[in-house]
Amino acid sequence: MAVEPTDHDRLPCGTDLTTLAGHLAEGALTAHERNCSHCRGAVRRLRALDSARDDLASESVSAPPQLLDEVMRVVRTEGRPGRALPVPPEQHGVTRVREPAAARILRTAAETVGGISVGRCRISEEDEGLSVLLTARVETGAAIPELAEAARRAVRDAARHQLGWTLIRVDVEVVDLS
Amino acid sequence: MEDRPLSPDATLAERAQDGDTGAFDTLLRRHQDTVYRIALRVLGDAADAADTAQEALITAWRKLPELENTAVFSAWLYRIVTNRALNAVRSRIPAAPIDEGLPTAAPGPEHQSMASQLRGALTRALANLPPGQRACWILRELEGMSYEEIAQIVNATPTAVRGRIHRARTHLVEALRLWR
């Protein structure tokens, strides 16, 4: 029984259940609502529901301990390999760095500046060489031109020293303030 | 736990889009409890909830590159798990509705506190709600989300969400009358 949604929201006395619930929540029951037996019964049930809900909501429910490990095992296995970008020189063999690894190097470099956190780091192969686009969030009140320039310099340096790349361009897109 | 200063979800989600599995790990640590709780409340079964949460989180990793506005990452994630849980509920062989009037067995009602009897009655009543109403009520009343957030998650208008929660409450109040 009671599988169908019950749509009779009006008590036999004519009081609407939603209105009653609102008055109850505000502690502003009308004289009728305080004295009518239908309303009082409904108030009792609403209170019972609220207290059962509070009880259920306060139950501490945590994810099973193995959930994170199981998901991360799949995630690490699949990864997002991205492109394998060549790193010079290529005399006695080829060195390549996968995009996520290169992005990580460049992101970390940009964040050494401080006051900036980097989300996306997209590396593009253009005719003249590699370019980089960073999405960044900067601290409120930061001087964006100086900060972006410092980050740009740090990224270029890291690219040169750690990857052997001379970047033709580093674009910084400030998407939000933190 | 984290090796960087606390980064916003949006930053971590963007890194994870680029293939940074460490960033995704941090996002999971932040959100796995809520994801599991939503699955558990909608499904009412711990084993099913664990399966659903796992599938939802793996799906999130695979679909993440398609998410354009990373600022809504958590709503997007909760939407995935809510939909999966609802699909799982709907694909179950329809069982006879649970009798809301009777407390379940176990320690015996006389040994249960009033509070746990009430909670049991609520859990049974929730199981009998239409899944869409159940999900909205859970997100609002147990997870404390706003109508707008819920609307995003269940892909409905805030007005429709309000209506579902209202119908859910009417049903639950009715069910607790039977329990009394």
mmCIF file of C-alpha atoms in Angstrom:
data_model
loop_
_atom_site.group_PDB
_atom_site.id
_atom_site.type_symbol
_atom_site.label_atom_id
_atom_site.label_comp_id
_atom_site.label_asym_id
_atom_site.label_seq_id
_atom_site.Cartn_x
_atom_site.Cartn_y
_atom_site.Cartn_z
ATOM 1 C CA MET A 1 0.000 0.000 0.000
ATOM 2 C CA ALA A 2 0.881 3.644 -0.330
ATOM 3 C CA VAL A 3 3.117 3.110 -3.366
ATOM 4 C CA GLU A 4 1.284 5.788 -5.325
ATOM 5 C CA PRO A 5 2.284 9.327 -4.487
ATOM 6 C CA THR A 6 -0.432 10.642 -2.272
ATOM 7 C CA ASP A 7 -1.623 13.898 -3.673
ATOM 8 C CA HIS A 8 -4.242 14.827 -1.143
ATOM 9 C CA ASP A 9 -2.229 17.561 0.482
ATOM 10 C CA ARG A 10 -5.266 19.067 2.094
ATOM 11 C CA LEU A 11 -6.302 17.845 5.512
ATOM 12 C CA PRO A 12 -10.003 17.175 6.093
ATOM 13 C CA CYS A 13 -10.220 20.545 7.860
ATOM 14 C CA GLY A 14 -9.024 22.290 4.693
ATOM 15 C CA THR A 15 -5.495 23.115 5.877
ATOM 16 C CA ASP A 16 -2.826 22.665 3.249
ATOM 17 C CA LEU A 17 0.035 20.443 4.407
ATOM 18 C CA THR A 18 2.763 22.586 2.851
ATOM 19 C CA THR A 19 1.439 25.715 4.514
ATOM 20 C CA LEU A 20 1.241 23.863 7.803
ATOM 21 C CA ALA A 21 4.818 22.581 7.418
ATOM 22 C CA GLY A 22 5.962 26.137 6.673
ATOM 23 C CA HIS A 23 4.232 27.522 9.758
ATOM 24 C CA LEU A 24 5.700 24.725 11.847
ATOM 25 C CA ALA A 25 9.222 25.416 10.597
ATOM 26 C CA GLU A 26 8.807 29.131 11.363
ATOM 27 C CA GLY A 27 7.281 28.424 14.773
ATOM 28 C CA ALA A 28 4.213 30.352 13.660
ATOM 29 C CA LEU A 29 1.251 27.977 13.892
ATOM 30 C CA THR A 30 -2.139 29.688 13.677
ATOM 31 C CA ALA A 31 -4.768 29.313 16.391
ATOM 32 C CA HIS A 32 -6.680 26.868 14.188
ATOM 33 C CA GLU A 33 -3.551 24.811 13.506
ATOM 34 C CA ARG A 34 -2.808 24.607 17.217
ATOM 35 C CA ASN A 35 -6.299 23.468 18.163
ATOM 36 C CA CYS A 36 -7.667 21.435 15.263
ATOM 37 C CA SER A 37 -7.252 17.680 15.760
ATOM 38 C CA HIS A 38 -6.382 17.082 12.074
ATOM 39 C CA CYS A 39 -3.721 19.788 12.172
ATOM 40 C CA ARG A 40 -2.307 18.551 15.456
ATOM 41 C CA GLY A 41 -2.041 15.037 14.076
ATOM 42 C CA ALA A 42 -0.277 16.338 10.991
ATOM 43 C CA VAL A 43 2.096 18.427 13.119
ATOM 44 C CA ARG A 44 2.957 15.313 15.122
ATOM 45 C CA ARG A 45 3.755 13.412 11.918
ATOM 46 C CA LEU A 46 5.758 16.291 10.466
ATOM 47 C CA ARG A 47 7.792 16.454 13.664
ATOM 48 C CA ALA A 48 8.303 12.693 13.550
ATOM 49 C CA LEU A 49 9.507 12.970 9.950
ATOM 50 C CA ASP A 50 11.884 15.818 10.798
ATOM 51 C CA SER A 51 13.352 13.955 13.718
ATOM 52 C CA ALA A 52 13.741 10.717 11.713
ATOM 53 C CA ARG A 53 15.373 12.733 8.920
ATOM 54 C CA ASP A 54 17.775 14.459 11.339
ATOM 55 C CA ASP A 55 18.627 11.086 12.785
ATOM 56 C CA LEU A 56 19.338 9.593 9.353
ATOM 57 C CA ALA A 57 21.263 12.662 8.189
ATOM 58 C CA SER A 58 23.498 12.626 11.255
ATOM 59 C CA GLU A 59 24.478 9.005 10.635
ATOM 60 C CA SER A 60 28.100 9.030 9.597
ATOM 61 C CA VAL A 61 28.397 7.188 6.280
ATOM 62 C CA SER A 62 31.809 6.909 4.637
ATOM 63 C CA ALA A 63 32.799 5.300 1.387
ATOM 64 C CA PRO A 64 34.104 1.737 1.779
ATOM 65 C CA PRO A 65 37.899 1.812 2.278
ATOM 66 C CA GLN A 66 38.663 -0.103 -0.921
ATOM 67 C CA LEU A 67 36.626 2.209 -3.177
ATOM 68 C CA LEU A 68 39.385 4.760 -3.771
ATOM 69 C CA ASP A 69 42.033 2.104 -4.475
ATOM 70 C CA GLU A 70 39.835 0.181 -6.887
ATOM 71 C CA VAL A 71 38.902 3.277 -8.850
ATOM 72 C CA MET A 72 42.454 4.628 -8.910
ATOM 73 C CA ARG A 73 43.783 1.275 -10.138
ATOM 74 C CA VAL A 74 41.553 1.549 -13.207
ATOM 75 C CA VAL A 75 42.343 5.247 -13.627
ATOM 76 C CA ARG A 76 46.112 4.681 -13.516
ATOM 77 C CA THR A 77 45.895 1.718 -15.880
ATOM 78 C CA GLU A 78 43.867 3.663 -18.422
ATOM 79 C CA GLY A 79 45.530 7.023 -17.895
ATOM 80 C CA ARG A 80 45.408 9.548 -20.665
ATOM 81 C CA PRO A 81 48.694 8.831 -22.375
ATOM 82 C CA GLY A 82 48.477 11.837 -24.688
ATOM 83 C CA ARG A 83 51.076 12.424 -27.368
ATOM 84 C CA ALA A 84 54.713 11.427 -26.968
ATOM 85 C CA LEU A 85 56.639 14.645 -27.519
ATOM 86 C CA PRO A 86 60.247 14.410 -28.678
ATOM 87 C CA VAL A 87 62.968 15.895 -26.533
ATOM 88 C CA PRO A 88 66.281 16.868 -28.209
ATOM 89 C CA PRO A 89 68.936 15.849 -29.004
ATOM 90 C CA GLU A 90 68.299 12.829 -31.233
ATOM 91 C CA GLN A 91 71.782 11.534 -31.936
ATOM 92 C CA HIS A 92 71.978 8.031 -30.488
ATOM 93 C CA GLY A 93 68.328 7.357 -29.934
ATOM 94 C CA VAL A 94 65.103 9.174 -29.326
ATOM 95 C CA THR A 95 63.779 10.592 -26.062
ATOM 96 C CA ARG A 96 60.101 11.300 -25.791
ATOM 97 C CA VAL A 97 58.043 12.691 -22.952
ATOM 98 C CA ARG A 98 54.346 11.968 -22.637
ATOM 99 C CA GLU A 99 52.119 15.009 -22.542
ATOM 100 C CA PRO A 100 50.818 14.581 -18.973
ATOM 101 C CA ALA A 101 54.380 14.352 -17.657
ATOM 102 C CA ALA A 102 55.507 17.427 -19.584
ATOM 103 C CA ALA A 103 52.397 19.321 -18.483
ATOM 104 C CA ARG A 104 53.168 18.472 -14.904
ATOM 105 C CA ILE A 105 56.687 19.847 -15.182
ATOM 106 C CA LEU A 106 55.428 23.098 -16.668
ATOM 107 C CA ARG A 107 52.536 23.502 -14.226
ATOM 108 C CA THR A 108 54.805 22.930 -11.268
ATOM 109 C CA ALA A 109 57.227 25.525 -12.630
ATOM 110 C CA ALA A 110 54.467 28.116 -13.055
ATOM 111 C CA GLU A 111 53.286 27.548 -9.498
ATOM 112 C CA THR A 112 56.736 28.182 -8.002
ATOM 113 C CA VAL A 113 55.883 31.825 -8.624
ATOM 114 C CA GLY A 114 53.305 31.738 -5.840
ATOM 115 C CA GLY A 115 49.835 33.276 -5.818
ATOM 116 C CA ILE A 116 48.853 31.346 -8.917
ATOM 117 C CA SER A 117 47.355 27.883 -9.368
ATOM 118 C CA VAL A 118 47.379 26.238 -12.755
ATOM 119 C CA GLY A 119 44.663 23.991 -14.151
ATOM 120 C CA ARG A 120 44.985 23.140 -17.816
ATOM 121 C CA CYS A 121 48.363 23.036 -19.466
ATOM 122 C CA ARG A 122 47.975 22.466 -23.203
ATOM 123 C CA ILE A 123 51.019 21.974 -25.363
ATOM 124 C CA SER A 124 50.607 22.647 -29.068
ATOM 125 C CA GLU A 125 52.921 21.779 -31.926
ATOM 126 C CA GLU A 126 53.091 24.700 -34.324
ATOM 127 C CA ASP A 127 55.155 25.225 -37.456
ATOM 128 C CA GLU A 128 57.788 27.269 -35.626
ATOM 129 C CA GLY A 129 57.903 25.083 -32.508
ATOM 130 C CA LEU A 130 55.963 24.301 -29.337
ATOM 131 C CA SER A 131 53.585 26.681 -27.594
ATOM 132 C CA VAL A 132 51.859 26.350 -24.222
ATOM 133 C CA LEU A 133 48.482 27.521 -22.940
ATOM 134 C CA LEU A 134 47.874 27.633 -19.184
ATOM 135 C CA THR A 135 44.566 28.260 -17.417
ATOM 136 C CA ALA A 136 45.211 29.914 -14.089
ATOM 137 C CA ARG A 137 43.515 31.137 -10.960
ATOM 138 C CA VAL A 138 45.279 33.961 -9.172
ATOM 139 C CA GLU A 139 44.944 35.386 -5.692
ATOM 140 C CA THR A 140 42.509 38.239 -5.339
ATOM 141 C CA GLY A 141 44.369 41.535 -5.566
ATOM 142 C CA ALA A 142 47.320 40.060 -7.462
ATOM 143 C CA ALA A 143 48.981 42.186 -10.143
ATOM 144 C CA ILE A 144 48.110 39.986 -13.093
ATOM 145 C CA PRO A 145 50.608 41.369 -15.654
ATOM 146 C CA GLU A 146 53.592 40.817 -13.332
ATOM 147 C CA LEU A 147 52.334 37.474 -12.096
ATOM 148 C CA ALA A 148 51.666 36.170 -15.600
ATOM 149 C CA GLU A 149 55.063 37.360 -16.790
ATOM 150 C CA ALA A 150 56.830 35.664 -13.872
ATOM 151 C CA ALA A 151 54.904 32.439 -14.526
ATOM 152 C CA ARG A 152 55.734 32.676 -18.226
ATOM 153 C CA ARG A 153 59.425 33.053 -17.446
ATOM 154 C CA ALA A 154 59.357 30.095 -15.022
ATOM 155 C CA VAL A 155 57.625 27.911 -17.611
ATOM 156 C CA ARG A 156 60.069 28.844 -20.355
ATOM 157 C CA ASP A 157 63.030 28.144 -18.071
ATOM 158 C CA ALA A 158 61.674 24.770 -16.980
ATOM 159 C CA ALA A 159 60.902 23.853 -20.581
ATOM 160 C CA ARG A 160 64.471 24.702 -21.591
ATOM 161 C CA HIS A 161 66.254 23.057 -18.679
ATOM 162 C CA GLN A 162 64.071 20.056 -18.010
ATOM 163 C CA LEU A 163 62.748 19.271 -21.486
ATOM 164 C CA GLY A 164 65.222 20.894 -23.851
ATOM 165 C CA TRP A 165 62.432 22.864 -25.489
ATOM 166 C CA THR A 166 62.512 26.478 -26.567
ATOM 167 C CA LEU A 167 58.882 27.493 -26.371
ATOM 168 C CA ILE A 168 57.756 29.960 -28.999
ATOM 169 C CA ARG A 169 54.889 31.205 -26.831
ATOM 170 C CA VAL A 170 53.408 30.764 -23.348
ATOM 171 C CA ASP A 171 49.816 32.008 -23.064
ATOM 172 C CA VAL A 172 48.259 32.479 -19.638
ATOM 173 C CA GLU A 173 44.489 32.590 -19.351
ATOM 174 C CA VAL A 174 43.302 33.787 -15.950
ATOM 175 C CA VAL A 175 39.924 32.100 -15.474
ATOM 176 C CA ASP A 176 39.147 33.002 -11.896
ATOM 177 C CA LEU A 177 40.380 34.515 -8.657
ATOM 178 C CA SER A 178 41.042 32.388 -5.616
ATOM 179 C CA MET B 1 47.229 14.272 2.332
ATOM 180 C CA GLU B 2 47.898 16.791 -0.414
ATOM 181 C CA ASP B 3 51.318 17.815 -1.563
ATOM 182 C CA ARG B 4 50.114 21.196 -2.786
ATOM 183 C CA PRO B 5 48.205 23.950 -1.124
ATOM 184 C CA LEU B 6 44.488 23.284 -1.216
ATOM 185 C CA SER B 7 43.498 23.697 -4.853
ATOM 186 C CA PRO B 8 39.932 24.373 -5.917
ATOM 187 C CA ASP B 9 38.010 21.513 -7.558
ATOM 188 C CA ALA B 10 38.051 23.355 -10.863
ATOM 189 C CA THR B 11 41.865 23.469 -10.983
ATOM 190 C CA LEU B 12 42.161 19.796 -10.070
ATOM 191 C CA ALA B 13 39.489 18.834 -12.587
ATOM 192 C CA GLU B 14 41.389 20.646 -15.331
ATOM 193 C CA ARG B 15 44.603 18.869 -14.415
ATOM 194 C CA ALA B 16 42.766 15.554 -14.401
ATOM 195 C CA GLN B 17 41.409 16.393 -17.853
ATOM 196 C CA ASP B 18 45.025 16.707 -18.988
ATOM 197 C CA GLY B 19 45.804 13.263 -17.556
ATOM 198 C CA ASP B 20 47.034 14.131 -14.053
ATOM 199 C CA THR B 21 45.907 11.069 -12.105
ATOM 200 C CA GLY B 22 47.176 12.550 -8.823
ATOM 201 C CA ALA B 23 44.757 15.461 -9.205
ATOM 202 C CA PHE B 24 41.923 12.995 -9.775
ATOM 203 C CA ASP B 25 42.970 11.083 -6.653
ATOM 204 C CA THR B 26 42.620 14.285 -4.611
ATOM 205 C CA LEU B 27 39.180 14.960 -6.107
ATOM 206 C CA LEU B 28 38.105 11.421 -5.199
ATOM 207 C CA ARG B 29 39.229 11.856 -1.612
ATOM 208 C CA ARG B 30 37.141 15.011 -1.394
ATOM 209 C CA HIS B 31 33.964 13.623 -2.921
ATOM 210 C CA GLN B 32 33.891 9.838 -2.492
ATOM 211 C CA ASP B 33 31.886 9.893 0.747
ATOM 212 C CA THR B 34 29.114 12.022 -0.744
ATOM 213 C CA VAL B 35 29.089 9.909 -3.912
ATOM 214 C CA TYR B 36 28.775 6.724 -1.889
ATOM 215 C CA ARG B 37 26.128 8.206 0.428
ATOM 216 C CA ILE B 38 23.938 9.284 -2.485
ATOM 217 C CA ALA B 39 24.176 5.789 -3.979
ATOM 218 C CA LEU B 40 23.433 4.182 -0.627
ATOM 219 C CA ARG B 41 20.399 6.345 0.137
ATOM 220 C CA VAL B 42 18.935 5.902 -3.330
ATOM 221 C CA LEU B 43 19.616 2.155 -3.505
ATOM 222 C CA GLY B 44 19.209 1.199 0.129
ATOM 223 C CA ASP B 45 21.850 -1.533 -0.153
ATOM 224 C CA ALA B 46 25.541 -1.251 0.748
ATOM 225 C CA ALA B 47 26.885 -3.705 -1.840
ATOM 226 C CA ASP B 48 24.865 -2.169 -4.682
ATOM 227 C CA ALA B 49 25.925 1.282 -3.522
ATOM 228 C CA ALA B 50 29.615 0.341 -3.555
ATOM 229 C CA ASP B 51 29.288 -1.036 -7.108
ATOM 230 C CA THR B 52 27.380 2.001 -8.297
ATOM 231 C CA ALA B 53 29.815 4.443 -6.676
ATOM 232 C CA GLN B 54 32.757 2.652 -8.269
ATOM 233 C CA GLU B 55 31.184 2.660 -11.733
ATOM 234 C CA ALA B 56 30.231 6.317 -11.353
ATOM 235 C CA LEU B 57 33.753 7.375 -10.384
ATOM 236 C CA ILE B 58 35.351 5.451 -13.247
ATOM 237 C CA THR B 59 32.817 6.973 -15.638
ATOM 238 C CA ALA B 60 33.739 10.387 -14.260
ATOM 239 C CA TRP B 61 37.406 9.813 -15.113
ATOM 240 C CA ARG B 62 36.513 8.746 -18.663
ATOM 241 C CA LYS B 63 34.024 11.544 -19.335
ATOM 242 C CA LEU B 64 35.919 14.329 -17.585
ATOM 243 C CA PRO B 65 37.594 15.686 -20.740
ATOM 244 C CA GLU B 66 34.096 16.495 -22.056
ATOM 245 C CA LEU B 67 33.296 18.724 -19.082
ATOM 246 C CA GLU B 68 33.732 22.308 -20.240
ATOM 247 C CA ASN B 69 32.815 24.258 -17.143
ATOM 248 C CA THR B 70 35.009 22.695 -14.479
ATOM 249 C CA ALA B 71 33.533 25.047 -11.853
ATOM 250 C CA VAL B 72 30.505 22.724 -11.695
ATOM 251 C CA PHE B 73 32.608 19.588 -11.182
ATOM 252 C CA SER B 74 30.906 18.396 -7.986
ATOM 253 C CA ALA B 75 27.361 18.855 -9.349
ATOM 254 C CA TRP B 76 28.463 17.025 -12.501
ATOM 255 C CA LEU B 77 29.903 14.158 -10.441
ATOM 256 C CA TYR B 78 26.818 13.867 -8.221
ATOM 257 C CA ARG B 79 24.700 13.823 -11.340
ATOM 258 C CA ILE B 80 26.592 10.829 -12.670
ATOM 259 C CA VAL B 81 26.145 8.831 -9.484
ATOM 260 C CA THR B 82 22.500 9.851 -9.043
ATOM 261 C CA ASN B 83 21.653 8.763 -12.587
ATOM 262 C CA ARG B 84 23.488 5.474 -12.194
ATOM 263 C CA ALA B 85 21.754 4.774 -8.920
ATOM 264 C CA LEU B 86 18.366 5.619 -10.417
ATOM 265 C CA ASN B 87 19.038 3.364 -13.392
ATOM 266 C CA ALA B 88 20.035 0.560 -11.052
ATOM 267 C CA VAL B 89 16.851 1.000 -9.023
ATOM 268 C CA ARG B 90 14.682 1.035 -12.117
ATOM 269 C CA SER B 91 16.289 -2.050 -13.588
ATOM 270 C CA ARG B 92 15.619 -4.086 -10.475
ATOM 271 C CA ILE B 93 12.934 -6.706 -10.680
ATOM 272 C CA PRO B 94 9.960 -4.967 -9.125
ATOM 273 C CA ALA B 95 9.561 -6.304 -5.625
ATOM 274 C CA ALA B 96 6.445 -6.178 -3.560
ATOM 275 C CA PRO B 97 6.321 -2.857 -1.739
ATOM 276 C CA ILE B 98 7.763 -3.047 1.731
ATOM 277 C CA ASP B 99 5.106 -3.008 4.404
ATOM 278 C CA GLU B 100 5.646 0.346 6.015
ATOM 279 C CA GLY B 101 3.524 -0.489 9.012
ATOM 280 C CA LEU B 102 5.796 -3.186 10.388
ATOM 281 C CA PRO B 103 9.194 -2.608 11.892
ATOM 282 C CA THR B 104 11.823 -5.015 10.561
ATOM 283 C CA ALA B 105 12.969 -7.950 12.652
ATOM 284 C CA ALA B 106 16.441 -7.965 14.225
ATOM 285 C CA PRO B 107 16.726 -6.982 17.891
ATOM 286 C CA GLY B 108 12.949 -6.757 18.212
ATOM 287 C CA PRO B 109 11.078 -3.488 18.449
ATOM 288 C CA GLU B 110 10.944 -3.537 22.228
ATOM 289 C CA HIS B 111 14.752 -3.333 22.352
ATOM 290 C CA GLN B 112 15.030 -0.605 19.768
ATOM 291 C CA SER B 113 15.024 3.003 20.773
ATOM 292 C CA MET B 114 12.200 5.179 19.578
ATOM 293 C CA ALA B 115 14.668 7.007 17.362
ATOM 294 C CA SER B 116 15.939 3.904 15.606
ATOM 295 C CA GLN B 117 12.382 2.627 15.100
ATOM 296 C CA LEU B 118 11.459 5.916 13.522
ATOM 297 C CA ARG B 119 14.570 5.870 11.369
ATOM 298 C CA GLY B 120 13.732 2.337 10.256
ATOM 299 C CA ALA B 121 10.215 3.431 9.358
ATOM 300 C CA LEU B 122 11.603 6.328 7.341
ATOM 301 C CA THR B 123 14.071 4.098 5.492
ATOM 302 C CA ARG B 124 11.258 1.713 4.533
ATOM 303 C CA ALA B 125 9.011 4.563 3.474
ATOM 304 C CA LEU B 126 11.825 5.998 1.342
ATOM 305 C CA ALA B 127 12.216 2.648 -0.428
ATOM 306 C CA ASN B 128 8.588 2.866 -1.518
ATOM 307 C CA LEU B 129 8.871 6.335 -3.028
ATOM 308 C CA PRO B 130 9.101 6.653 -6.812
ATOM 309 C CA PRO B 131 12.876 6.824 -7.502
ATOM 310 C CA GLY B 132 12.821 10.367 -8.902
ATOM 311 C CA GLN B 133 11.103 11.718 -5.801
ATOM 312 C CA ARG B 134 13.372 9.689 -3.563
ATOM 313 C CA ALA B 135 16.535 11.113 -5.137
ATOM 314 C CA CYS B 136 15.306 14.708 -4.845
ATOM 315 C CA TRP B 137 14.248 14.267 -1.234
ATOM 316 C CA ILE B 138 17.609 12.676 -0.334
ATOM 317 C CA LEU B 139 19.653 15.435 -1.978
ATOM 318 C CA ARG B 140 17.585 18.123 -0.283
ATOM 319 C CA GLU B 141 16.881 16.707 3.156
ATOM 320 C CA LEU B 142 19.918 14.510 3.788
ATOM 321 C CA GLU B 143 22.621 16.238 1.725
ATOM 322 C CA GLY B 144 21.304 19.764 2.296
ATOM 323 C CA MET B 145 21.542 20.872 -1.339
ATOM 324 C CA SER B 146 19.617 23.805 -2.797
ATOM 325 C CA TYR B 147 16.764 23.374 -5.281
ATOM 326 C CA GLU B 148 19.018 24.853 -7.971
ATOM 327 C CA GLU B 149 21.831 22.379 -7.265
ATOM 328 C CA ILE B 150 19.401 19.464 -7.280
ATOM 329 C CA ALA B 151 17.844 20.705 -10.510
ATOM 330 C CA GLN B 152 21.290 20.542 -12.150
ATOM 331 C CA ILE B 153 21.901 17.064 -10.810
ATOM 332 C CA VAL B 154 18.578 15.502 -11.804
ATOM 333 C CA ASN B 155 18.262 17.548 -14.993
ATOM 334 C CA ALA B 156 14.954 19.163 -14.137
ATOM 335 C CA THR B 157 13.771 22.674 -13.341
ATOM 336 C CA PRO B 158 13.938 23.934 -9.738
ATOM 337 C CA THR B 159 10.144 24.113 -9.812
ATOM 338 C CA ALA B 160 9.879 20.449 -10.782
ATOM 339 C CA VAL B 161 12.353 19.555 -8.032
ATOM 340 C CA ARG B 162 10.304 21.487 -5.493
ATOM 341 C CA GLY B 163 7.210 19.582 -6.618
ATOM 342 C CA ARG B 164 8.890 16.203 -6.287
ATOM 343 C CA ILE B 165 10.192 16.978 -2.820
ATOM 344 C CA HIS B 166 6.761 18.164 -1.814
ATOM 345 C CA ARG B 167 5.114 14.953 -3.035
ATOM 346 C CA ALA B 168 7.823 12.910 -1.354
ATOM 347 C CA ARG B 169 7.207 14.632 1.959
ATOM 348 C CA THR B 170 3.468 14.128 1.700
ATOM 349 C CA HIS B 171 4.047 10.433 1.145
ATOM 350 C CA LEU B 172 6.563 10.153 3.980
ATOM 351 C CA VAL B 173 4.319 11.959 6.450
ATOM 352 C CA GLU B 174 1.539 9.588 5.450
ATOM 353 C CA ALA B 175 3.823 6.584 5.898
ATOM 354 C CA LEU B 176 4.799 7.677 9.386
ATOM 355 C CA ARG B 177 1.123 7.859 10.257
ATOM 356 C CA LEU B 178 0.881 4.163 9.435
ATOM 357 C CA TRP B 179 3.911 3.508 11.595
ATOM 358 C CA ARG B 180 2.274 5.159 14.557
#
